mmCIF file with all atom_site columns, C-alpha atoms in Angstrom:
data_model
loop_
_atom_site.group_PDB
_atom_site.id
_atom_site.type_symbol
_atom_site.label_atom_id
_atom_site.label_alt_id
_atom_site.label_comp_id
_atom_site.label_asym_id
_atom_site.label_entity_id
_atom_site.label_seq_id
_atom_site.pdbx_PDB_ins_code
_atom_site.Cartn_x
_atom_site.Cartn_y
_atom_site.Cartn_z
_atom_site.occupancy
_atom_site.B_iso_or_equiv
_atom_site.pdbx_formal_charge
_atom_site.auth_seq_id
_atom_site.auth_comp_id
_atom_site.auth_asym_id
_atom_site.auth_atom_id
_atom_site.pdbx_PDB_model_num
ATOM 1   C CA . MET A 1 1   ? -5.042 33.517  -32.651 1.00 46.00 ? 8   MET A CA 1
ATOM 2   C CA . LYS A 1 2   ? -4.504 35.949  -29.915 1.00 44.00 ? 9   LYS A CA 1
ATOM 3   C CA . LYS A 1 3   ? -6.878 34.132  -27.687 1.00 45.00 ? 10  LYS A CA 1
ATOM 4   C CA . LEU A 1 4   ? -5.009 30.740  -28.511 1.00 42.00 ? 11  LEU A CA 1
ATOM 5   C CA . SER A 1 5   ? -1.650 32.533  -27.641 1.00 45.00 ? 12  SER A CA 1
ATOM 6   C CA . ILE A 1 6   ? -2.958 33.693  -24.328 1.00 42.00 ? 13  ILE A CA 1
ATOM 7   C CA . LEU A 1 7   ? -4.161 30.175  -23.516 1.00 41.00 ? 14  LEU A CA 1
ATOM 8   C CA . ILE A 1 8   ? -0.895 28.513  -24.323 1.00 41.00 ? 15  ILE A CA 1
ATOM 9   C CA . LEU A 1 9   ? 1.165  31.185  -22.240 1.00 40.00 ? 16  LEU A CA 1
ATOM 10  C CA . SER A 1 10  ? -1.309 30.569  -19.488 1.00 45.00 ? 17  SER A CA 1
ATOM 11  C CA . CYS A 1 11  ? -0.884 26.709  -19.430 1.00 43.00 ? 18  CYS A CA 1
ATOM 12  C CA . ALA A 1 12  ? 2.808  27.274  -19.648 1.00 40.00 ? 19  ALA A CA 1
ATOM 13  C CA . CYS A 1 13  ? 2.877  29.422  -16.722 1.00 43.00 ? 20  CYS A CA 1
ATOM 14  C CA . MET A 1 14  ? 0.644  26.951  -14.572 1.00 40.00 ? 21  MET A CA 1
ATOM 15  C CA . LEU A 1 15  ? 3.027  24.073  -15.910 1.00 37.00 ? 22  LEU A CA 1
ATOM 16  C CA . GLY A 1 16  ? 6.042  26.109  -14.558 1.00 41.00 ? 23  GLY A CA 1
ATOM 17  C CA . THR A 1 17  ? 4.351  26.596  -11.114 1.00 37.00 ? 24  THR A CA 1
ATOM 18  C CA . VAL A 1 18  ? 3.872  22.844  -10.750 1.00 34.00 ? 25  VAL A CA 1
ATOM 19  C CA . LEU A 1 19  ? 7.340  21.981  -11.879 1.00 32.00 ? 26  LEU A CA 1
ATOM 20  C CA . SER A 1 20  ? 8.753  24.430  -9.432  1.00 35.00 ? 27  SER A CA 1
ATOM 21  C CA . VAL A 1 21  ? 6.818  23.163  -6.511  1.00 35.00 ? 28  VAL A CA 1
ATOM 22  C CA . ALA A 1 22  ? 6.867  19.419  -7.269  1.00 38.00 ? 29  ALA A CA 1
ATOM 23  C CA . PRO A 1 23  ? 10.676 18.829  -6.384  1.00 39.00 ? 30  PRO A CA 1
ATOM 24  C CA . GLY A 1 24  ? 10.272 20.661  -2.931  1.00 40.00 ? 31  GLY A CA 1
ATOM 25  C CA . GLN A 1 25  ? 7.322  18.519  -2.335  1.00 38.00 ? 32  GLN A CA 1
ATOM 26  C CA . ALA A 1 26  ? 9.109  15.357  -3.386  1.00 38.00 ? 33  ALA A CA 1
ATOM 27  C CA . GLN A 1 27  ? 12.085 16.239  -1.120  1.00 41.00 ? 34  GLN A CA 1
ATOM 28  C CA . ALA A 1 28  ? 9.692  16.799  2.022   1.00 41.00 ? 35  ALA A CA 1
ATOM 29  C CA . GLN A 1 29  ? 8.195  13.506  1.416   1.00 44.00 ? 36  GLN A CA 1
ATOM 30  C CA . SER A 1 30  ? 11.340 11.510  1.006   1.00 56.00 ? 37  SER A CA 1
ATOM 31  C CA . SER A 1 31  ? 12.673 13.136  4.090   1.00 90.00 ? 38  SER A CA 1
ATOM 32  C CA . ALA A 1 32  ? 9.749  11.798  6.096   1.00 96.00 ? 39  ALA A CA 1
ATOM 33  C CA . LEU A 1 33  ? 10.257 8.816   8.274   1.00 97.00 ? 40  LEU A CA 1
ATOM 34  C CA . LYS A 1 34  ? 7.547  6.181   8.571   1.00 96.00 ? 41  LYS A CA 1
ATOM 35  C CA . LYS A 1 35  ? 6.911  2.470   8.836   1.00 97.00 ? 42  LYS A CA 1
ATOM 36  C CA . GLY A 1 36  ? 9.046  0.101   6.708   1.00 96.00 ? 43  GLY A CA 1
ATOM 37  C CA . VAL A 1 37  ? 12.351 2.346   6.542   1.00 96.00 ? 44  VAL A CA 1
ATOM 38  C CA . GLN A 1 38  ? 15.372 1.253   7.949   1.00 95.00 ? 45  GLN A CA 1
ATOM 39  C CA . SER A 1 39  ? 18.213 3.942   8.323   1.00 96.00 ? 46  SER A CA 1
ATOM 40  C CA . VAL A 1 40  ? 20.718 5.945   10.533  1.00 96.00 ? 47  VAL A CA 1
ATOM 41  C CA . ARG A 1 41  ? 18.020 8.542   10.710  1.00 96.00 ? 48  ARG A CA 1
ATOM 42  C CA . VAL A 1 42  ? 15.555 6.198   12.204  1.00 97.00 ? 49  VAL A CA 1
ATOM 43  C CA . LEU A 1 43  ? 17.987 4.983   14.970  1.00 97.00 ? 50  LEU A CA 1
ATOM 44  C CA . GLU A 1 44  ? 18.791 8.659   15.800  1.00 96.00 ? 51  GLU A CA 1
ATOM 45  C CA . LEU A 1 45  ? 14.934 9.255   15.984  1.00 97.00 ? 52  LEU A CA 1
ATOM 46  C CA . GLN A 1 46  ? 14.422 6.213   18.205  1.00 97.00 ? 53  GLN A CA 1
ATOM 47  C CA . GLN A 1 47  ? 17.200 7.488   20.548  1.00 96.00 ? 54  GLN A CA 1
ATOM 48  C CA . GLN A 1 48  ? 15.719 11.198  20.488  1.00 96.00 ? 55  GLN A CA 1
ATOM 49  C CA . LEU A 1 49  ? 12.264 9.507   21.472  1.00 97.00 ? 56  LEU A CA 1
ATOM 50  C CA . HIS A 1 50  ? 13.779 7.504   24.096  1.00 96.00 ? 57  HIS A CA 1
ATOM 51  C CA . SER A 1 51  ? 15.766 10.267  25.758  1.00 95.00 ? 58  SER A CA 1
ATOM 52  C CA . LEU A 1 52  ? 12.381 12.079  25.992  1.00 96.00 ? 59  LEU A CA 1
ATOM 53  C CA . GLY A 1 53  ? 10.716 9.002   27.502  1.00 96.00 ? 60  GLY A CA 1
ATOM 54  C CA . TYR A 1 54  ? 8.453  8.094   24.759  1.00 97.00 ? 61  TYR A CA 1
ATOM 55  C CA . PHE A 1 55  ? 10.241 4.942   23.026  1.00 97.00 ? 62  PHE A CA 1
ATOM 56  C CA . LYS A 1 56  ? 10.811 1.902   25.614  1.00 94.00 ? 63  LYS A CA 1
ATOM 57  C CA . ALA A 1 57  ? 11.702 -0.559  22.932  1.00 94.00 ? 64  ALA A CA 1
ATOM 58  C CA . GLY A 1 58  ? 15.126 -1.607  21.697  1.00 94.00 ? 65  GLY A CA 1
ATOM 59  C CA . PHE A 1 59  ? 17.243 0.414   19.238  1.00 96.00 ? 66  PHE A CA 1
ATOM 60  C CA . THR A 1 60  ? 16.765 -1.113  15.866  1.00 96.00 ? 67  THR A CA 1
ATOM 61  C CA . GLY A 1 61  ? 17.173 1.490   13.016  1.00 97.00 ? 68  GLY A CA 1
ATOM 62  C CA . TYR A 1 62  ? 14.045 0.122   11.633  1.00 96.00 ? 69  TYR A CA 1
ATOM 63  C CA . TYR A 1 63  ? 10.868 2.016   11.615  1.00 98.00 ? 70  TYR A CA 1
ATOM 64  C CA . GLY A 1 64  ? 8.191  -0.606  12.964  1.00 97.00 ? 71  GLY A CA 1
ATOM 65  C CA . SER A 1 65  ? 4.831  -0.277  14.740  1.00 97.00 ? 72  SER A CA 1
ATOM 66  C CA . LEU A 1 66  ? 6.576  0.544   18.131  1.00 97.00 ? 73  LEU A CA 1
ATOM 67  C CA . THR A 1 67  ? 8.326  3.446   16.651  1.00 98.00 ? 74  THR A CA 1
ATOM 68  C CA . SER A 1 68  ? 5.078  4.794   14.923  1.00 98.00 ? 75  SER A CA 1
ATOM 69  C CA . LYS A 1 69  ? 3.257  4.475   18.092  1.00 98.00 ? 76  LYS A CA 1
ATOM 70  C CA . ALA A 1 70  ? 5.954  6.274   19.911  1.00 98.00 ? 77  ALA A CA 1
ATOM 71  C CA . VAL A 1 71  ? 6.042  9.125   17.411  1.00 98.00 ? 78  VAL A CA 1
ATOM 72  C CA . ALA A 1 72  ? 2.117  9.433   17.653  1.00 98.00 ? 79  ALA A CA 1
ATOM 73  C CA . ARG A 1 73  ? 2.396  9.927   21.334  1.00 98.00 ? 80  ARG A CA 1
ATOM 74  C CA . PHE A 1 74  ? 4.796  12.628  21.008  1.00 98.00 ? 81  PHE A CA 1
ATOM 75  C CA . GLN A 1 75  ? 2.958  14.299  18.413  1.00 98.00 ? 82  GLN A CA 1
ATOM 76  C CA . ARG A 1 76  ? -0.101 14.200  20.490  1.00 98.00 ? 83  ARG A CA 1
ATOM 77  C CA . ASP A 1 77  ? 1.666  15.682  23.404  1.00 97.00 ? 84  ASP A CA 1
ATOM 78  C CA . ASN A 1 78  ? 3.089  18.609  21.306  1.00 97.00 ? 85  ASN A CA 1
ATOM 79  C CA . GLY A 1 79  ? 0.310  19.624  19.346  1.00 97.00 ? 86  GLY A CA 1
ATOM 80  C CA . LEU A 1 80  ? 0.919  17.879  16.084  1.00 98.00 ? 87  LEU A CA 1
ATOM 81  C CA . THR A 1 81  ? -1.202 15.532  13.993  1.00 97.00 ? 88  THR A CA 1
ATOM 82  C CA . PRO A 1 82  ? -0.674 11.929  15.741  1.00 98.00 ? 89  PRO A CA 1
ATOM 83  C CA . ASP A 1 83  ? -0.261 10.142  12.474  1.00 98.00 ? 90  ASP A CA 1
ATOM 84  C CA . GLY A 1 84  ? 2.854  8.153   13.556  1.00 98.00 ? 91  GLY A CA 1
ATOM 85  C CA . VAL A 1 85  ? 4.785  9.470   10.555  1.00 98.00 ? 92  VAL A CA 1
ATOM 86  C CA . ALA A 1 86  ? 8.051  11.616  11.591  1.00 98.00 ? 93  ALA A CA 1
ATOM 87  C CA . GLY A 1 87  ? 7.616  14.212  8.971   1.00 97.00 ? 94  GLY A CA 1
ATOM 88  C CA . ALA A 1 88  ? 9.443  17.596  8.812   1.00 96.00 ? 95  ALA A CA 1
ATOM 89  C CA . ALA A 1 89  ? 7.240  19.324  11.545  1.00 97.00 ? 96  ALA A CA 1
ATOM 90  C CA . THR A 1 90  ? 7.542  16.364  13.878  1.00 98.00 ? 97  THR A CA 1
ATOM 91  C CA . GLN A 1 91  ? 11.374 16.297  13.311  1.00 96.00 ? 98  GLN A CA 1
ATOM 92  C CA . ALA A 1 92  ? 11.730 19.924  13.909  1.00 96.00 ? 99  ALA A CA 1
ATOM 93  C CA . LYS A 1 93  ? 9.963  19.577  17.071  1.00 97.00 ? 100 LYS A CA 1
ATOM 94  C CA . LEU A 1 94  ? 12.216 16.828  18.416  1.00 96.00 ? 101 LEU A CA 1
ATOM 95  C CA . GLU A 1 95  ? 15.166 18.639  17.418  1.00 94.00 ? 102 GLU A CA 1
ATOM 96  C CA . SER A 1 96  ? 13.819 21.737  19.520  1.00 96.00 ? 103 SER A CA 1
ATOM 97  C CA . PHE A 1 97  ? 14.734 19.556  22.562  1.00 95.00 ? 104 PHE A CA 1
ATOM 98  C CA . GLY A 1 98  ? 18.219 19.292  21.794  1.00 93.00 ? 105 GLY A CA 1
ATOM 99  C CA . LYS A 1 99  ? 20.281 16.549  19.899  1.00 87.00 ? 106 LYS A CA 1
ATOM 100 C CA . VAL A 1 100 ? 21.197 13.409  21.501  1.00 90.00 ? 107 VAL A CA 1
ATOM 101 C CA . ARG A 1 101 ? 24.347 11.088  21.083  1.00 88.00 ? 108 ARG A CA 1
ATOM 102 C CA . VAL A 1 102 ? 23.475 8.109   18.826  1.00 90.00 ? 109 VAL A CA 1
ATOM 103 C CA . THR A 1 103 ? 25.060 5.514   21.256  1.00 94.00 ? 110 THR A CA 1
ATOM 104 C CA . ALA A 1 104 ? 23.807 2.516   19.220  1.00 96.00 ? 111 ALA A CA 1
ATOM 105 C CA . LEU A 1 105 ? 25.717 3.729   16.125  1.00 97.00 ? 112 LEU A CA 1
ATOM 106 C CA . ASP A 1 106 ? 28.822 3.941   18.254  1.00 97.00 ? 113 ASP A CA 1
ATOM 107 C CA . GLN A 1 107 ? 28.501 0.479   19.431  1.00 97.00 ? 114 GLN A CA 1
ATOM 108 C CA . LEU A 1 108 ? 27.846 -0.799  15.936  1.00 98.00 ? 115 LEU A CA 1
ATOM 109 C CA . ALA A 1 109 ? 30.879 0.776   14.672  1.00 98.00 ? 116 ALA A CA 1
ATOM 110 C CA . ARG A 1 110 ? 32.719 -0.429  17.628  1.00 98.00 ? 117 ARG A CA 1
ATOM 111 C CA . ILE A 1 111 ? 31.913 -4.104  16.881  1.00 98.00 ? 118 ILE A CA 1
ATOM 112 C CA . ILE A 1 112 ? 32.632 -3.749  13.191  1.00 98.00 ? 119 ILE A CA 1
ATOM 113 C CA . TYR A 1 113 ? 36.016 -2.284  14.067  1.00 98.00 ? 120 TYR A CA 1
ATOM 114 C CA . SER A 1 114 ? 36.915 -4.912  16.655  1.00 98.00 ? 121 SER A CA 1
ATOM 115 C CA . GLU A 1 115 ? 35.715 -7.741  14.600  1.00 97.00 ? 122 GLU A CA 1
ATOM 116 C CA . ALA A 1 116 ? 36.800 -6.829  11.159  1.00 97.00 ? 123 ALA A CA 1
ATOM 117 C CA . ARG A 1 117 ? 39.179 -3.916  10.978  1.00 97.00 ? 124 ARG A CA 1
ATOM 118 C CA . GLY A 1 118 ? 41.406 -5.890  8.864   1.00 94.00 ? 125 GLY A CA 1
ATOM 119 C CA . GLU A 1 119 ? 38.825 -6.758  6.336   1.00 97.00 ? 126 GLU A CA 1
ATOM 120 C CA . SER A 1 120 ? 37.859 -4.721  3.126   1.00 97.00 ? 127 SER A CA 1
ATOM 121 C CA . PHE A 1 121 ? 35.081 -2.157  3.531   1.00 98.00 ? 128 PHE A CA 1
ATOM 122 C CA . GLU A 1 122 ? 32.682 -4.549  2.057   1.00 98.00 ? 129 GLU A CA 1
ATOM 123 C CA . GLY A 1 123 ? 33.756 -6.962  4.852   1.00 97.00 ? 130 GLY A CA 1
ATOM 124 C CA . GLN A 1 124 ? 33.215 -4.511  7.371   1.00 98.00 ? 131 GLN A CA 1
ATOM 125 C CA . VAL A 1 125 ? 29.598 -3.469  6.073   1.00 98.00 ? 132 VAL A CA 1
ATOM 126 C CA . ALA A 1 126 ? 28.993 -7.351  6.213   1.00 98.00 ? 133 ALA A CA 1
ATOM 127 C CA . VAL A 1 127 ? 29.784 -7.629  10.014  1.00 98.00 ? 134 VAL A CA 1
ATOM 128 C CA . GLY A 1 128 ? 27.327 -4.739  10.777  1.00 98.00 ? 135 GLY A CA 1
ATOM 129 C CA . ALA A 1 129 ? 24.774 -6.474  8.539   1.00 98.00 ? 136 ALA A CA 1
ATOM 130 C CA . VAL A 1 130 ? 24.903 -9.675  10.486  1.00 98.00 ? 137 VAL A CA 1
ATOM 131 C CA . VAL A 1 131 ? 24.045 -7.328  13.742  1.00 98.00 ? 138 VAL A CA 1
ATOM 132 C CA . LEU A 1 132 ? 21.035 -5.975  11.987  1.00 98.00 ? 139 LEU A CA 1
ATOM 133 C CA . ASN A 1 133 ? 19.927 -9.079  10.724  1.00 98.00 ? 140 ASN A CA 1
ATOM 134 C CA . ARG A 1 134 ? 19.911 -10.615 14.434  1.00 97.00 ? 141 ARG A CA 1
ATOM 135 C CA . VAL A 1 135 ? 17.839 -7.870  15.413  1.00 97.00 ? 142 VAL A CA 1
ATOM 136 C CA . GLN A 1 136 ? 15.245 -8.476  12.917  1.00 95.00 ? 143 GLN A CA 1
ATOM 137 C CA . SER A 1 137 ? 15.291 -12.167 13.109  1.00 97.00 ? 144 SER A CA 1
ATOM 138 C CA . GLY A 1 138 ? 13.250 -12.940 16.106  1.00 95.00 ? 145 GLY A CA 1
ATOM 139 C CA . GLU A 1 139 ? 15.931 -15.478 17.259  1.00 96.00 ? 146 GLU A CA 1
ATOM 140 C CA . PHE A 1 140 ? 18.267 -12.848 19.073  1.00 97.00 ? 147 PHE A CA 1
ATOM 141 C CA . PRO A 1 141 ? 17.672 -9.758  21.085  1.00 96.00 ? 148 PRO A CA 1
ATOM 142 C CA . SER A 1 142 ? 15.610 -7.030  19.296  1.00 95.00 ? 149 SER A CA 1
ATOM 143 C CA . SER A 1 143 ? 18.072 -4.248  20.014  1.00 96.00 ? 150 SER A CA 1
ATOM 144 C CA . ILE A 1 144 ? 21.430 -3.320  18.506  1.00 97.00 ? 151 ILE A CA 1
ATOM 145 C CA . PRO A 1 145 ? 23.352 -3.044  21.937  1.00 96.00 ? 152 PRO A CA 1
ATOM 146 C CA . ASP A 1 146 ? 21.848 -6.269  23.336  1.00 97.00 ? 153 ASP A CA 1
ATOM 147 C CA . VAL A 1 147 ? 22.718 -8.197  20.109  1.00 98.00 ? 154 VAL A CA 1
ATOM 148 C CA . ILE A 1 148 ? 26.288 -7.103  20.346  1.00 97.00 ? 155 ILE A CA 1
ATOM 149 C CA . LEU A 1 149 ? 26.605 -7.842  24.072  1.00 96.00 ? 156 LEU A CA 1
ATOM 150 C CA . GLN A 1 150 ? 24.670 -11.067 24.124  1.00 96.00 ? 157 GLN A CA 1
ATOM 151 C CA . PRO A 1 151 ? 27.097 -13.525 25.966  1.00 95.00 ? 158 PRO A CA 1
ATOM 152 C CA . GLY A 1 152 ? 29.189 -15.635 23.948  1.00 92.00 ? 159 GLY A CA 1
ATOM 153 C CA . GLN A 1 153 ? 28.441 -14.342 20.519  1.00 94.00 ? 160 GLN A CA 1
ATOM 154 C CA . PHE A 1 154 ? 31.270 -12.105 19.507  1.00 96.00 ? 161 PHE A CA 1
ATOM 155 C CA . THR A 1 155 ? 34.979 -12.858 20.163  1.00 93.00 ? 162 THR A CA 1
ATOM 156 C CA . ALA A 1 156 ? 36.032 -9.393  20.391  1.00 96.00 ? 163 ALA A CA 1
ATOM 157 C CA . VAL A 1 157 ? 33.555 -8.674  23.247  1.00 96.00 ? 164 VAL A CA 1
ATOM 158 C CA . GLN A 1 158 ? 35.037 -11.748 25.160  1.00 94.00 ? 165 GLN A CA 1
ATOM 159 C CA . ASP A 1 159 ? 38.655 -10.939 24.744  1.00 95.00 ? 166 ASP A CA 1
ATOM 160 C CA . GLY A 1 160 ? 38.393 -7.010  25.105  1.00 96.00 ? 167 GLY A CA 1
ATOM 161 C CA . GLN A 1 161 ? 38.870 -5.867  21.680  1.00 96.00 ? 168 GLN A CA 1
ATOM 162 C CA . TYR A 1 162 ? 35.610 -4.352  21.636  1.00 97.00 ? 169 TYR A CA 1
ATOM 163 C CA . ARG A 1 163 ? 36.820 -1.665  23.940  1.00 94.00 ? 170 ARG A CA 1
ATOM 164 C CA . LEU A 1 164 ? 39.023 -0.272  21.120  1.00 96.00 ? 171 LEU A CA 1
ATOM 165 C CA . LYS A 1 165 ? 38.030 3.182   19.588  1.00 96.00 ? 172 LYS A CA 1
ATOM 166 C CA . PRO A 1 166 ? 36.483 2.599   16.148  1.00 97.00 ? 173 PRO A CA 1
ATOM 167 C CA . ASN A 1 167 ? 37.889 4.603   13.160  1.00 98.00 ? 174 ASN A CA 1
ATOM 168 C CA . LYS A 1 168 ? 36.024 6.527   10.489  1.00 98.00 ? 175 LYS A CA 1
ATOM 169 C CA . THR A 1 169 ? 35.789 3.647   8.164   1.00 98.00 ? 176 THR A CA 1
ATOM 170 C CA . ALA A 1 170 ? 33.932 1.684   10.882  1.00 98.00 ? 177 ALA A CA 1
ATOM 171 C CA . TYR A 1 171 ? 31.439 4.394   11.348  1.00 98.00 ? 178 TYR A CA 1
ATOM 172 C CA . ARG A 1 172 ? 30.962 4.577   7.477   1.00 98.00 ? 179 ARG A CA 1
ATOM 173 C CA . ALA A 1 173 ? 30.419 0.832   7.218   1.00 98.00 ? 180 ALA A CA 1
ATOM 174 C CA . ALA A 1 174 ? 27.884 0.986   10.269  1.00 98.00 ? 181 ALA A CA 1
ATOM 175 C CA . ARG A 1 175 ? 25.968 3.745   8.308   1.00 98.00 ? 182 ARG A CA 1
ATOM 176 C CA . GLN A 1 176 ? 26.026 1.714   5.268   1.00 98.00 ? 183 GLN A CA 1
ATOM 177 C CA . ALA A 1 177 ? 24.677 -1.306  7.043   1.00 98.00 ? 184 ALA A CA 1
ATOM 178 C CA . LEU A 1 178 ? 21.989 0.835   8.907   1.00 97.00 ? 185 LEU A CA 1
ATOM 179 C CA . ASN A 1 179 ? 20.967 2.033   5.331   1.00 96.00 ? 186 ASN A CA 1
ATOM 180 C CA . GLY A 1 180 ? 20.180 -1.358  4.280   1.00 96.00 ? 187 GLY A CA 1
ATOM 181 C CA . ALA A 1 181 ? 23.530 -2.644  2.641   1.00 98.00 ? 188 ALA A CA 1
ATOM 182 C CA . ASP A 1 182 ? 23.923 -6.360  3.226   1.00 98.00 ? 189 ASP A CA 1
ATOM 183 C CA . PRO A 1 183 ? 26.789 -8.322  1.324   1.00 97.00 ? 190 PRO A CA 1
ATOM 184 C CA . THR A 1 184 ? 25.935 -11.433 3.408   1.00 97.00 ? 191 THR A CA 1
ATOM 185 C CA . ASN A 1 185 ? 22.397 -11.875 1.981   1.00 96.00 ? 192 ASN A CA 1
ATOM 186 C CA . GLY A 1 186 ? 20.715 -12.095 5.216   1.00 97.00 ? 193 GLY A CA 1
ATOM 187 C CA . SER A 1 187 ? 23.381 -14.155 7.033   1.00 97.00 ? 194 SER A CA 1
ATOM 188 C CA . LEU A 1 188 ? 23.090 -14.494 10.943  1.00 97.00 ? 195 LEU A CA 1
ATOM 189 C CA . PHE A 1 189 ? 26.403 -15.993 11.533  1.00 96.00 ? 196 PHE A CA 1
ATOM 190 C CA . TYR A 1 190 ? 30.071 -15.614 10.311  1.00 95.00 ? 197 TYR A CA 1
ATOM 191 C CA . TYR A 1 191 ? 33.524 -17.264 11.356  1.00 92.00 ? 198 TYR A CA 1
ATOM 192 C CA . ASN A 1 192 ? 37.198 -17.319 10.353  1.00 93.00 ? 199 ASN A CA 1
ATOM 193 C CA . PRO A 1 193 ? 37.656 -20.789 8.812   1.00 90.00 ? 200 PRO A CA 1
ATOM 194 C CA . ALA A 1 194 ? 41.332 -20.428 9.741   1.00 87.00 ? 201 ALA A CA 1
ATOM 195 C CA . ILE A 1 195 ? 41.054 -20.099 13.530  1.00 86.00 ? 202 ILE A CA 1
ATOM 196 C CA . ALA A 1 196 ? 37.461 -21.307 14.214  1.00 78.00 ? 203 ALA A CA 1
ATOM 197 C CA . THR A 1 197 ? 37.199 -24.357 16.401  1.00 73.00 ? 204 THR A CA 1
ATOM 198 C CA . ALA A 1 198 ? 33.518 -24.752 16.869  1.00 75.00 ? 205 ALA A CA 1
ATOM 199 C CA . LYS A 1 199 ? 32.221 -27.460 14.930  1.00 73.00 ? 206 LYS A CA 1
ATOM 200 C CA . TRP A 1 200 ? 28.683 -25.752 14.913  1.00 72.00 ? 207 TRP A CA 1
ATOM 201 C CA . SER A 1 201 ? 29.993 -22.903 13.097  1.00 73.00 ? 208 SER A CA 1
ATOM 202 C CA . LYS A 1 202 ? 31.479 -25.070 10.354  1.00 72.00 ? 209 LYS A CA 1
ATOM 203 C CA . SER A 1 203 ? 28.568 -27.319 10.045  1.00 78.00 ? 210 SER A CA 1
ATOM 204 C CA . ARG A 1 204 ? 26.134 -24.297 8.844   1.00 83.00 ? 211 ARG A CA 1
ATOM 205 C CA . PRO A 1 205 ? 25.898 -23.894 5.159   1.00 86.00 ? 212 PRO A CA 1
ATOM 206 C CA . ALA A 1 206 ? 27.881 -21.218 3.763   1.00 88.00 ? 213 ALA A CA 1
ATOM 207 C CA . VAL A 1 207 ? 26.025 -18.178 2.230   1.00 94.00 ? 214 VAL A CA 1
ATOM 208 C CA . ILE A 1 208 ? 29.083 -16.213 1.111   1.00 96.00 ? 215 ILE A CA 1
ATOM 209 C CA . SER A 1 209 ? 32.868 -15.769 1.878   1.00 94.00 ? 216 SER A CA 1
ATOM 210 C CA . LEU A 1 210 ? 34.206 -12.235 2.136   1.00 96.00 ? 217 LEU A CA 1
ATOM 211 C CA . GLY A 1 211 ? 37.847 -11.871 3.121   1.00 95.00 ? 218 GLY A CA 1
ATOM 212 C CA . ARG A 1 212 ? 38.768 -13.812 6.077   1.00 94.00 ? 219 ARG A CA 1
ATOM 213 C CA . HIS A 1 213 ? 34.981 -14.590 7.003   1.00 96.00 ? 220 HIS A CA 1
ATOM 214 C CA . THR A 1 214 ? 32.560 -17.062 6.084   1.00 95.00 ? 221 THR A CA 1
ATOM 215 C CA . PHE A 1 215 ? 28.974 -15.829 6.554   1.00 97.00 ? 222 PHE A CA 1
ATOM 216 C CA . THR A 1 216 ? 26.301 -18.463 7.293   1.00 96.00 ? 223 THR A CA 1
ATOM 217 C CA . ASN A 1 217 ? 22.735 -18.906 8.458   1.00 91.00 ? 224 ASN A CA 1
#
């Protein structure tokens, strides 16, 4: 009986050790950035790598093969395992070079504010989602700044409203879109039916209407 009690106690101690370690391990794993992730943190990573000369592609917020290869090159040059995954050690090493301003986030918030500041929060996220959908579509430039500044695409860029300073809500909407929120169900275009004059806009099948905007593909 005594031996059985010791055995049970021993198992309980071992289980307690496992349970105390597992949450930390899970947190470390979830904080790693790798292929397939889309988020604000990936956008920050891309701009950090760019500032150090490792990332030459467009800023997308999506962790694809180009980002993975850039991370692997950085890791190789800094004595880290070149696995292309931005884990805790890689992120810490990047941060040791100093933080960079995420200008692509500023630009996304700016286009959201200038195009949709009178819309609901969901409507503002939707405009950000259209920009990101275009980045991933293959039909538009593969960079957030290039999509926004592509000639003839956004009224606010053409009429100068894009120069307005975005508010906190626009930044929050930009982060939501970057983290995967898409109320438009993958839409690539939108227009305001009350003021739109281009026939090609109205000829596209509507996906969803949010506030004053109709989103289409």
